[in-house]
Amino acid sequence: MELINWEERLLPYRQAVDELVVKINNMKREYEALKLVPPLEEVHGRVKSIASILDKANKRGIEPTKIFDELEDIAGIRIICRFVEDIERVVNIMRFRDGLDLKVMQEEDYISNTKASGYRSYHMTIKYKMVTIDGPKEVMCEIQIRTMAMNFWASIEHSLRYKYSGNLPEELKERLRNCADAAFQLDKEMATIRDDIIEAKLISETKNNLVDEIVKNLHNLHYIAKMEQVTSFNRRFLEIYQNGSLDELRDFSSKLQTMAKLYKVEYV
Ligand code: 0O2
């Protein structure tokens, strides 16, 4: 049997993972630029280790020569959402790309059909198209979409599987199933306060943006206005930042902006 050149064979999978992570992160940025709440929180990618590929091929009875045709999760993307309902939004976004840069081959809903272990996630197997120096190439990739709570459970359970080489004691399995139920309850509970959580996130982002804007304008004024004035603006900013409301901060930011513009005109 021919020796597998792993480095070379895994190269397109690495490219697919890198490109997909960039594209999905950019999708998040697009939502943020439109001041919309993105459906995803984080995206991670990995290429399966050679040992893990061999283990899985062995478990499934796949011959080494067929590994690259039959193993669909050598390239893996994990998308983490805040809320269960965001998972469907992400799934729809991926479906929308079907026929563009990817092809959706298979979907497995382990959220409606929770695995016996307690595992919950939405899986999409896709064929991803890319361009390499040898021309266009397609590789299979598994996208796992889950909430933070589902991810917490899955990563703990996954590491325990390693510790026990896949043979978890019955008592531990039972406790993990209870933890999975608790994670499910957490997701349900979080969904009921979704609007509050989203509002809180928007408030904190707005505050960060206002502070950036104020600091930028103070910095600009520092070059063109009188020192005492800039010091007094800065003092007022810190007062509002520490004790004022978001509306006061917004008000102050817009006044400072006008002030900076006026000074600029005078200065020029
Ligand atoms: P890794 O290291 O994450 O890549 P099955 O035969 O049904 O048990 P199969 O055929 O591999 O599993 O396909 P499936 O069910 O779509 O699972 C693919 C991946 O989903 C797994 O890859 C895991 O990442 C994740 N997964 C599935 N079931 C479980 C589970 O019970 N617990 C955890 N923690 N993850 C799960 P790998 O290759 O197993 O692992």
Coordinates of C-alpha atoms in Angstrom, one line a residue, residues 2-257:
E2 CA 1.2 3.5 -0.9
L3 CA 2.4 5.6 2.0
I4 CA 0.0 8.5 2.6
N5 CA 1.6 11.9 2.3
W6 CA -0.4 13.4 5.2
E7 CA 1.1 16.9 5.0
E8 CA 0.1 17.2 1.4
R9 CA -3.3 15.5 1.7
L10 CA -4.3 17.7 4.6
L11 CA -3.3 20.9 3.0
P12 CA -6.6 21.6 1.2
Y13 CA -8.5 20.8 4.5
R14 CA -6.4 23.4 6.3
Q15 CA -7.1 25.9 3.5
A16 CA -10.9 25.2 3.8
V17 CA -10.9 25.6 7.5
D18 CA -8.9 28.9 7.3
E19 CA -11.2 30.3 4.6
L20 CA -14.4 29.2 6.3
V21 CA -13.4 30.8 9.6
V22 CA -12.6 34.1 7.9
K23 CA -15.9 34.0 6.0
I24 CA -18.0 33.2 9.0
N25 CA -16.2 35.8 11.1
N26 CA -16.8 38.3 8.4
M27 CA -20.5 37.4 8.3
K28 CA -20.6 38.4 12.0
R29 CA -18.9 41.7 11.3
E30 CA -21.5 42.4 8.6
Y31 CA -24.3 42.1 11.1
E32 CA -22.4 44.4 13.6
A33 CA -21.7 47.0 10.8
L34 CA -25.5 47.1 10.2
K35 CA -26.0 47.5 14.0
L36 CA -27.8 44.1 14.0
V37 CA -27.3 41.4 16.6
P38 CA -25.3 38.6 15.0
P39 CA -26.7 35.1 15.4
L40 CA -23.3 33.7 16.3
E41 CA -20.9 34.5 19.1
E42 CA -17.7 32.6 18.0
V43 CA -16.4 30.4 15.3
H44 CA -13.5 27.9 15.6
G45 CA -12.0 25.6 13.1
R46 CA -9.7 22.6 13.2
V47 CA -8.3 19.9 11.0
K48 CA -8.6 16.5 12.7
S49 CA -5.3 15.1 13.9
I50 CA -3.8 12.1 12.0
A51 CA -4.3 9.9 15.0
S52 CA -8.0 10.9 15.3
I53 CA -8.5 10.3 11.6
L54 CA -7.0 6.8 11.8
D55 CA -9.1 6.0 14.9
K56 CA -12.3 7.1 13.2
A57 CA -11.5 5.3 10.0
N58 CA -10.8 2.2 12.0
K59 CA -14.0 2.5 14.0
R60 CA -16.0 2.9 10.8
G61 CA -14.1 0.2 8.9
I62 CA -12.9 2.6 6.3
E63 CA -9.8 1.4 4.3
P64 CA -6.9 3.8 4.5
T65 CA -7.1 4.5 0.7
K66 CA -10.7 5.6 1.1
I67 CA -10.2 7.9 4.1
F68 CA -10.2 11.1 2.1
D69 CA -13.4 10.1 0.2
E70 CA -15.4 8.8 3.1
L71 CA -14.5 10.8 6.2
E72 CA -16.6 13.9 6.2
D73 CA -15.2 15.7 9.3
I74 CA -11.4 15.9 8.6
A75 CA -12.1 19.6 8.3
G76 CA -14.4 20.8 11.1
I77 CA -16.0 24.2 11.9
R78 CA -17.7 24.9 15.2
I79 CA -20.1 27.8 15.4
I80 CA -21.2 28.9 18.9
C81 CA -24.4 30.8 19.4
R82 CA -25.9 32.4 22.4
F83 CA -29.5 31.1 22.0
V84 CA -31.0 28.0 20.6
E85 CA -33.1 30.0 18.1
D86 CA -29.9 31.5 16.7
I87 CA -28.9 28.1 15.6
E88 CA -31.7 28.0 13.0
R89 CA -30.6 31.5 11.8
V90 CA -27.1 30.2 11.2
V91 CA -28.3 27.1 9.5
N92 CA -30.4 29.2 7.1
I93 CA -27.4 31.5 6.4
M94 CA -25.3 28.4 5.5
R95 CA -28.2 27.0 3.3
F96 CA -28.3 30.4 1.6
R97 CA -24.7 29.8 0.4
D98 CA -25.7 26.4 -1.1
G99 CA -24.6 26.5 -4.7
L100 CA -22.4 29.6 -4.2
D101 CA -19.1 28.7 -2.4
L102 CA -20.4 25.5 -0.8
K103 CA -22.8 22.6 -1.3
V104 CA -24.9 21.3 1.6
M105 CA -24.6 17.5 1.5
Q106 CA -26.3 16.5 4.8
E107 CA -27.9 17.9 7.9
E108 CA -28.3 16.1 11.3
D109 CA -30.4 17.7 13.9
Y110 CA -29.1 16.4 17.3
I111 CA -31.1 19.1 19.0
S112 CA -34.5 17.7 18.2
N113 CA -33.0 14.2 18.2
T114 CA -30.7 14.4 21.2
K115 CA -28.1 11.6 21.2
A116 CA -28.3 8.9 24.0
S117 CA -25.2 10.5 25.5
G118 CA -27.1 13.8 26.0
Y119 CA -25.2 15.4 23.1
R120 CA -27.0 18.3 21.4
S121 CA -25.8 20.2 18.3
Y122 CA -26.8 20.8 14.7
H123 CA -24.5 19.3 12.1
M124 CA -24.2 20.3 8.5
T125 CA -21.9 18.4 6.2
I126 CA -20.8 20.5 3.3
K127 CA -18.6 20.3 0.2
Y128 CA -16.5 23.5 0.2
K129 CA -15.0 24.8 -3.1
M130 CA -11.7 26.6 -3.1
V131 CA -8.9 27.5 -5.5
T132 CA -5.4 26.1 -5.0
I133 CA -2.3 26.3 -7.1
D134 CA -3.4 23.1 -8.8
G135 CA -6.7 24.7 -9.7
P136 CA -10.2 24.4 -8.0
K137 CA -10.6 21.8 -5.3
E138 CA -13.5 20.6 -3.1
V139 CA -13.3 19.1 0.3
M140 CA -15.9 17.8 2.8
C141 CA -16.3 19.7 6.0
E142 CA -18.5 19.2 9.1
I143 CA -20.1 22.3 10.6
Q144 CA -21.3 21.9 14.1
I145 CA -23.6 24.6 15.3
R146 CA -24.5 24.8 19.0
T147 CA -25.2 27.1 22.0
M148 CA -22.6 28.0 24.6
A149 CA -24.3 25.6 27.1
M150 CA -24.3 22.8 24.5
N151 CA -20.6 23.5 23.8
F152 CA -19.7 23.5 27.5
W153 CA -21.3 20.1 28.0
A154 CA -19.8 18.6 24.8
S155 CA -16.3 19.7 25.5
I156 CA -16.4 18.3 29.0
E157 CA -17.9 15.1 27.9
H158 CA -15.4 14.8 25.0
S159 CA -12.4 15.1 27.3
L160 CA -13.9 12.5 29.7
R161 CA -14.3 10.2 26.7
Y162 CA -10.5 10.5 26.1
K163 CA -9.8 9.9 29.8
Y164 CA -11.8 6.7 29.8
S165 CA -10.9 5.7 26.2
G166 CA -14.5 5.9 25.2
N167 CA -15.7 3.5 27.9
L168 CA -17.3 5.8 30.4
P169 CA -18.6 4.1 33.6
E170 CA -22.4 3.8 33.7
E171 CA -22.7 6.0 36.7
L172 CA -20.6 8.8 35.0
K173 CA -22.8 8.5 31.9
E174 CA -25.9 9.0 34.0
R175 CA -24.4 12.1 35.7
L176 CA -23.4 13.5 32.3
R177 CA -27.0 13.0 31.0
N178 CA -28.2 14.9 34.0
C179 CA -25.7 17.7 33.2
A180 CA -27.0 17.7 29.6
D181 CA -30.6 18.1 30.9
A182 CA -29.4 21.0 33.1
A183 CA -27.7 22.6 30.1
F184 CA -30.9 22.2 28.2
Q185 CA -32.8 23.9 31.0
L186 CA -30.2 26.7 31.0
D187 CA -30.8 27.3 27.3
K188 CA -34.6 27.3 27.8
E189 CA -34.3 29.8 30.7
M190 CA -31.9 32.0 28.8
A191 CA -34.4 32.1 25.9
T192 CA -37.0 33.7 28.2
I193 CA -34.7 36.6 29.0
R194 CA -33.2 36.9 25.5
D195 CA -34.5 40.4 24.9
D196 CA -32.9 41.7 28.1
I197 CA -29.6 40.0 27.3
I198 CA -29.5 41.5 23.8
E199 CA -30.4 44.9 25.1
A200 CA -27.6 44.7 27.7
K201 CA -25.1 43.7 25.0
L202 CA -26.2 46.7 22.8
I203 CA -25.9 49.1 25.8
S204 CA -22.4 47.9 26.5
E205 CA -21.4 48.2 22.9
T206 CA -23.0 51.7 22.6
K207 CA -21.1 52.8 25.7
N208 CA -17.8 51.4 24.3
N209 CA -18.3 53.2 21.0
L210 CA -19.2 56.5 22.7
V211 CA -16.1 56.3 24.9
D212 CA -14.0 55.7 21.8
E213 CA -15.5 58.7 20.1
I214 CA -15.1 61.0 23.1
V215 CA -11.5 60.0 23.6
K216 CA -10.8 60.5 19.9
N217 CA -12.4 64.0 20.0
L218 CA -10.6 64.9 23.3
H219 CA -7.3 63.9 21.6
N220 CA -8.1 66.1 18.6
L221 CA -9.0 69.0 20.8
H222 CA -5.8 68.6 22.7
Y223 CA -4.0 69.9 19.6
I224 CA -6.2 72.8 18.8
A225 CA -8.1 74.1 21.9
K226 CA -6.8 75.7 25.1
M227 CA -5.3 73.3 27.6
E228 CA -7.7 74.4 30.4
Q229 CA -10.7 73.8 28.2
V230 CA -9.5 70.3 27.3
T231 CA -8.8 69.5 30.9
S232 CA -12.3 70.7 31.9
F233 CA -13.9 68.6 29.1
N234 CA -11.9 65.6 30.3
R235 CA -13.1 66.2 33.9
R236 CA -16.7 66.4 32.7
F237 CA -16.3 63.2 30.7
L238 CA -15.0 61.3 33.7
E239 CA -17.8 62.6 35.9
I240 CA -20.5 61.5 33.4
Y241 CA -18.7 58.2 32.7
Q242 CA -18.7 57.4 36.4
N243 CA -22.0 58.8 37.6
G244 CA -24.1 59.7 34.5
S245 CA -26.5 57.9 32.3
L246 CA -26.0 56.6 28.8
D247 CA -28.1 59.4 27.5
E248 CA -25.9 62.0 29.3
L249 CA -22.8 60.3 27.8
R250 CA -24.4 60.4 24.3
D251 CA -25.3 64.0 24.8
F252 CA -21.8 64.9 25.9
S253 CA -20.3 63.0 23.0
S254 CA -22.4 64.9 20.5
K255 CA -21.5 68.3 22.1
L256 CA -17.8 67.4 22.1
Q257 CA -18.1 66.4 18.4

